[in-house]
Amino acid sequence: MLEEVEDKAGIPAATLVLMRDSADGPPEVLMVERAAKMAFAGGAMVFPGGRIDEGDHALAANEALVRGAPDDKLEAAGRVAAIRETLEETGVAVGFDPMPDEIGAAQMREGLHEEGDFGAMLATAGHRLDLSVMTPWARWKPNFRQERTFDTWFFIARAPERDAHEADGGESVSSRWAAAQQVIDEAEAGKCSIIFPTHRNLERLAQWSDFATARAHAESIPVRMITPWTEERDGERWICIPDDAGYPVTGQPLGNERRA
């Protein structure tokens, strides 16, 4: 059973929900399957993302290499981290100006795998990052008894036209495009695994018929920290989130819901 603990600071992190419209169905989102060996969400389907590091903060403050940064310094670094992690995990370049070609993106991805300096790569290749292509979607900090607590910014962005993708073979072992509801259905059928925040965000994404309406929805809901809690309802323990943060499902019985 999930057990709430005293509030603690989370590890700053960021994730990017890339969406692409479909002519004959709902929009699709890009997801990766985390390696089973990973301590957090091992084997689960997630959106690409990871920790915000010091290099992300430095790059976000570099006006020669970044434009469209918000005033909030952590959010700005989160946007950089979301771009960096998405390129590293999937090979998809988002928010670059000019956009790199396939060879250039592959070279930068290889450099990131070798723990190279992202800012130096951008400067050498003549790119800037345009952080305005991303829209804040949510911020989650689950606070249950677990080894690591993450304070994660979620952003949404339209997928680039050239969106060839391939999992990095390290932290992620596969990547795929799928409609949000399709991933939920597969998880409920036992065909894949998703954790609680991913489940709730897929439900929220599944409400929209295209990227434009999803973005407009995100812009209409102020982002605030979401920390799930447990409560008893009719003798049963439920896990809950606020009912005014844009989510269509805000509570469910604990059951077998996976949280990490």
Short mmCIF file of C-alpha atoms in Angstrom, two decimals:
data_model
loop_
_atom_site.label_atom_id
_atom_site.label_comp_id
_atom_site.label_asym_id
_atom_site.label_seq_id
_atom_site.Cartn_x
_atom_site.Cartn_y
_atom_site.Cartn_z
CA MET A 1 0.00 0.00 0.00
CA LEU A 2 1.21 3.54 -0.70
CA GLU A 3 2.21 5.32 2.47
CA GLU A 4 2.37 9.08 2.70
CA VAL A 5 5.49 10.49 4.33
CA GLU A 6 6.57 13.88 5.60
CA ASP A 7 6.90 16.35 2.73
CA LYS A 8 10.38 16.42 1.27
CA ALA A 9 12.13 18.19 -1.56
CA GLY A 10 12.04 16.37 -4.87
CA ILE A 11 14.78 15.84 -7.44
CA PRO A 12 14.13 18.43 -10.19
CA ALA A 13 13.13 16.73 -13.44
CA ALA A 14 11.33 17.44 -16.71
CA THR A 15 9.43 15.44 -19.28
CA LEU A 16 8.14 16.28 -22.75
CA VAL A 17 4.84 15.14 -24.24
CA LEU A 18 5.32 15.27 -28.00
CA MET A 19 2.03 15.20 -29.93
CA ARG A 20 1.32 14.72 -33.61
CA ASP A 21 -2.09 15.06 -35.23
CA SER A 22 -3.65 12.20 -37.17
CA ALA A 23 -5.91 12.60 -40.20
CA ASP A 24 -8.07 9.62 -39.28
CA GLY A 25 -8.03 9.44 -35.50
CA PRO A 26 -6.97 11.08 -32.25
CA PRO A 27 -3.53 12.64 -31.93
CA GLU A 28 -0.63 10.40 -30.98
CA VAL A 29 2.01 10.88 -28.30
CA LEU A 30 5.60 9.66 -28.30
CA MET A 31 6.39 7.26 -25.48
CA VAL A 32 9.40 5.21 -24.45
CA GLU A 33 9.64 1.96 -22.54
CA ARG A 34 12.10 2.25 -19.68
CA ALA A 35 14.61 -0.53 -19.20
CA ALA A 36 13.46 -3.06 -16.60
CA LYS A 37 16.70 -2.56 -14.67
CA MET A 38 15.95 1.11 -13.92
CA ALA A 39 15.24 1.87 -10.26
CA PHE A 40 12.45 4.31 -11.12
CA ALA A 41 9.57 3.13 -13.33
CA GLY A 42 11.57 0.16 -14.61
CA GLY A 43 9.76 -1.48 -17.54
CA ALA A 44 7.07 1.20 -17.67
CA MET A 45 5.90 3.26 -20.64
CA VAL A 46 6.66 6.94 -19.98
CA PHE A 47 7.14 10.23 -21.81
CA PRO A 48 10.79 11.04 -22.55
CA GLY A 49 12.51 13.04 -19.84
CA GLY A 50 14.90 13.01 -16.93
CA ARG A 51 16.70 15.05 -14.30
CA ILE A 52 17.40 18.77 -14.62
CA ASP A 53 21.16 19.23 -14.22
CA GLU A 54 23.47 22.19 -13.69
CA GLY A 55 24.26 22.35 -17.40
CA ASP A 56 20.56 22.90 -18.13
CA HIS A 57 20.49 25.87 -15.74
CA ALA A 58 23.60 27.36 -17.33
CA LEU A 59 22.27 26.90 -20.86
CA ALA A 60 18.84 28.34 -20.00
CA ALA A 61 20.57 31.55 -18.85
CA ASN A 62 22.69 31.84 -22.00
CA GLU A 63 20.81 34.28 -24.24
CA ALA A 64 23.23 33.63 -27.10
CA LEU A 65 22.09 30.00 -27.27
CA VAL A 66 18.53 30.13 -25.92
CA ARG A 67 15.50 32.28 -26.61
CA GLY A 68 11.94 32.22 -25.30
CA ALA A 69 12.98 31.35 -21.74
CA PRO A 70 10.32 32.01 -19.07
CA ASP A 71 11.14 34.13 -16.04
CA ASP A 72 11.03 31.15 -13.69
CA LYS A 73 14.60 29.84 -13.73
CA LEU A 74 13.71 26.27 -12.76
CA GLU A 75 11.03 26.09 -15.44
CA ALA A 76 13.46 27.46 -18.02
CA ALA A 77 16.07 24.85 -17.07
CA GLY A 78 13.30 22.24 -17.20
CA ARG A 79 12.50 23.16 -20.78
CA VAL A 80 16.15 22.75 -21.73
CA ALA A 81 16.29 19.40 -19.93
CA ALA A 82 13.14 18.22 -21.72
CA ILE A 83 14.69 19.01 -25.12
CA ARG A 84 18.02 17.44 -24.18
CA GLU A 85 16.51 14.27 -22.72
CA THR A 86 14.12 13.80 -25.65
CA LEU A 87 17.01 14.00 -28.12
CA GLU A 88 19.12 11.64 -26.03
CA GLU A 89 16.36 9.08 -25.43
CA THR A 90 14.58 9.08 -28.79
CA GLY A 91 16.74 10.94 -31.33
CA VAL A 92 13.94 13.48 -31.97
CA ALA A 93 15.15 17.09 -32.10
CA VAL A 94 12.61 19.61 -30.78
CA GLY A 95 12.94 23.38 -30.37
CA PHE A 96 16.14 23.83 -32.40
CA ASP A 97 16.71 26.89 -34.60
CA PRO A 98 17.63 26.01 -37.24
CA MET A 99 16.52 22.40 -37.02
CA PRO A 100 19.40 19.95 -37.41
CA ASP A 101 19.37 17.45 -40.23
CA GLU A 102 19.33 13.75 -39.48
CA ILE A 103 23.13 13.50 -39.36
CA GLY A 104 23.47 16.56 -37.14
CA ALA A 105 20.84 15.30 -34.70
CA ALA A 106 22.52 11.89 -34.56
CA GLN A 107 25.90 13.49 -33.83
CA MET A 108 24.51 15.57 -30.98
CA ARG A 109 22.70 12.54 -29.60
CA GLU A 110 25.92 10.57 -29.63
CA GLY A 111 27.64 13.43 -27.86
CA LEU A 112 24.97 13.42 -25.15
CA HIS A 113 25.41 9.67 -24.69
CA GLU A 114 29.09 10.42 -24.07
CA GLU A 115 28.09 13.07 -21.51
CA GLY A 116 29.22 15.94 -23.71
CA ASP A 117 28.40 19.61 -23.08
CA PHE A 118 25.05 20.30 -24.78
CA GLY A 119 25.65 24.05 -24.94
CA ALA A 120 29.03 23.56 -26.61
CA MET A 121 27.43 21.26 -29.17
CA LEU A 122 24.81 23.89 -30.00
CA ALA A 123 27.41 26.63 -30.34
CA THR A 124 29.65 24.52 -32.57
CA ALA A 125 26.78 23.51 -34.85
CA GLY A 126 25.26 27.01 -34.99
CA HIS A 127 21.97 26.22 -33.27
CA ARG A 128 19.86 28.01 -30.68
CA LEU A 129 17.07 26.55 -28.59
CA ASP A 130 13.61 28.09 -28.85
CA LEU A 131 11.99 27.27 -25.52
CA SER A 132 8.72 28.90 -26.56
CA VAL A 133 7.72 25.82 -28.60
CA MET A 134 6.84 24.09 -25.33
CA THR A 135 3.74 24.79 -23.23
CA PRO A 136 3.69 23.97 -19.50
CA TRP A 137 1.24 21.12 -18.89
CA ALA A 138 1.67 20.09 -15.25
CA ARG A 139 4.03 19.69 -12.35
CA TRP A 140 3.99 16.54 -10.23
CA LYS A 141 5.75 15.62 -7.00
CA PRO A 142 4.41 12.32 -5.61
CA ASN A 143 5.33 12.08 -1.93
CA PHE A 144 4.94 8.45 -0.94
CA ARG A 145 7.45 6.19 0.71
CA GLN A 146 9.94 5.49 -2.05
CA GLU A 147 13.66 5.74 -2.56
CA ARG A 148 13.47 8.81 -4.80
CA THR A 149 11.02 11.68 -4.96
CA PHE A 150 10.93 13.66 -8.20
CA ASP A 151 9.62 17.18 -8.76
CA THR A 152 8.77 16.91 -12.44
CA TRP A 153 7.70 19.58 -14.92
CA PHE A 154 5.55 18.29 -17.80
CA PHE A 155 5.55 20.20 -21.09
CA ILE A 156 3.69 19.58 -24.35
CA ALA A 157 4.91 20.41 -27.85
CA ARG A 158 3.97 19.66 -31.42
CA ALA A 159 6.17 16.97 -32.94
CA PRO A 160 8.52 18.13 -35.70
CA GLU A 161 7.69 17.06 -39.23
CA ARG A 162 10.74 14.83 -39.34
CA ASP A 163 10.17 12.67 -36.27
CA ALA A 164 12.17 9.49 -36.88
CA HIS A 165 12.75 7.99 -33.46
CA GLU A 166 14.69 5.17 -31.89
CA ALA A 167 15.16 4.27 -28.23
CA ASP A 168 18.66 4.76 -26.88
CA GLY A 169 19.06 1.15 -25.71
CA GLY A 170 20.17 2.31 -22.27
CA GLU A 171 17.54 3.88 -20.04
CA SER A 172 14.89 3.20 -22.70
CA VAL A 173 14.56 0.02 -24.74
CA SER A 174 11.81 0.96 -27.21
CA SER A 175 9.84 3.98 -28.41
CA ARG A 176 6.53 4.31 -30.18
CA TRP A 177 3.76 6.65 -31.26
CA ALA A 178 0.30 5.80 -29.95
CA ALA A 179 -2.98 7.50 -29.09
CA ALA A 180 -3.25 8.24 -25.37
CA GLN A 181 -6.36 6.09 -24.94
CA GLN A 182 -4.68 3.20 -26.75
CA VAL A 183 -1.86 3.16 -24.20
CA ILE A 184 -4.38 3.26 -21.34
CA ASP A 185 -6.33 0.36 -22.87
CA GLU A 186 -3.17 -1.69 -23.34
CA ALA A 187 -2.10 -1.05 -19.76
CA GLU A 188 -5.49 -2.09 -18.43
CA ALA A 189 -5.26 -5.26 -20.54
CA GLY A 190 -1.85 -6.05 -19.07
CA LYS A 191 0.00 -5.49 -22.36
CA CYS A 192 2.19 -2.71 -20.96
CA SER A 193 2.87 -0.97 -17.67
CA ILE A 194 2.25 2.68 -16.71
CA ILE A 195 2.69 4.47 -13.41
CA PHE A 196 0.07 6.61 -11.69
CA PRO A 197 1.16 10.05 -12.99
CA THR A 198 1.47 8.74 -16.55
CA HIS A 199 -2.00 7.17 -16.31
CA ARG A 200 -3.60 10.41 -15.17
CA ASN A 201 -1.81 12.47 -17.82
CA LEU A 202 -2.78 10.06 -20.60
CA GLU A 203 -6.42 10.40 -19.52
CA ARG A 204 -6.10 14.16 -19.68
CA LEU A 205 -4.46 14.04 -23.12
CA ALA A 206 -7.10 11.64 -24.44
CA GLN A 207 -9.77 14.34 -24.12
CA TRP A 208 -8.45 16.35 -27.08
CA SER A 209 -8.92 15.86 -30.82
CA ASP A 210 -5.72 17.64 -31.89
CA PHE A 211 -2.63 19.36 -30.56
CA ALA A 212 -4.09 22.87 -30.83
CA THR A 213 -6.97 22.11 -28.49
CA ALA A 214 -4.67 20.32 -26.04
CA ARG A 215 -2.37 23.34 -25.99
CA ALA A 216 -5.28 25.75 -25.50
CA HIS A 217 -6.47 23.63 -22.59
CA ALA A 218 -2.98 23.68 -21.05
CA GLU A 219 -2.81 27.46 -21.40
CA SER A 220 -6.15 27.80 -19.58
CA ILE A 221 -5.07 25.82 -16.48
CA PRO A 222 -2.45 27.43 -14.22
CA VAL A 223 0.29 24.93 -13.41
CA ARG A 224 0.58 24.11 -9.72
CA MET A 225 2.25 21.30 -7.84
CA ILE A 226 0.29 18.05 -7.81
CA THR A 227 1.06 15.78 -4.87
CA PRO A 228 -1.27 12.74 -4.71
CA TRP A 229 -2.62 11.67 -1.34
CA THR A 230 -4.56 8.72 0.02
CA GLU A 231 -7.89 8.82 1.83
CA GLU A 232 -10.56 6.38 2.90
CA ARG A 233 -13.87 6.24 1.01
CA ASP A 234 -16.55 3.79 2.11
CA GLY A 235 -13.99 1.63 3.83
CA GLU A 236 -11.60 1.56 0.89
CA ARG A 237 -8.31 3.40 0.40
CA TRP A 238 -8.20 5.73 -2.60
CA ILE A 239 -5.35 7.65 -4.21
CA CYS A 240 -6.42 11.17 -5.16
CA ILE A 241 -5.29 14.38 -6.85
CA PRO A 242 -6.88 17.87 -6.90
CA ASP A 243 -10.13 18.18 -8.84
CA ASP A 244 -9.32 21.59 -10.36
CA ALA A 245 -6.08 20.84 -12.21
CA GLY A 246 -7.57 19.75 -15.54
CA TYR A 247 -7.70 15.99 -14.97
CA PRO A 248 -10.89 14.04 -15.83
CA VAL A 249 -10.12 11.32 -13.26
CA THR A 250 -9.04 12.58 -9.85
CA GLY A 251 -9.28 9.50 -7.69
CA GLN A 252 -9.36 5.71 -7.79
CA PRO A 253 -9.10 2.78 -5.43
CA LEU A 254 -5.46 1.94 -4.65
CA GLY A 255 -5.79 -1.62 -5.92
CA ASN A 256 -2.82 -2.52 -8.07
CA GLU A 257 -2.11 0.98 -9.35
CA ARG A 258 1.61 1.27 -9.91
CA ARG A 259 3.27 4.44 -8.65
CA ALA A 260 6.92 3.84 -9.63
#
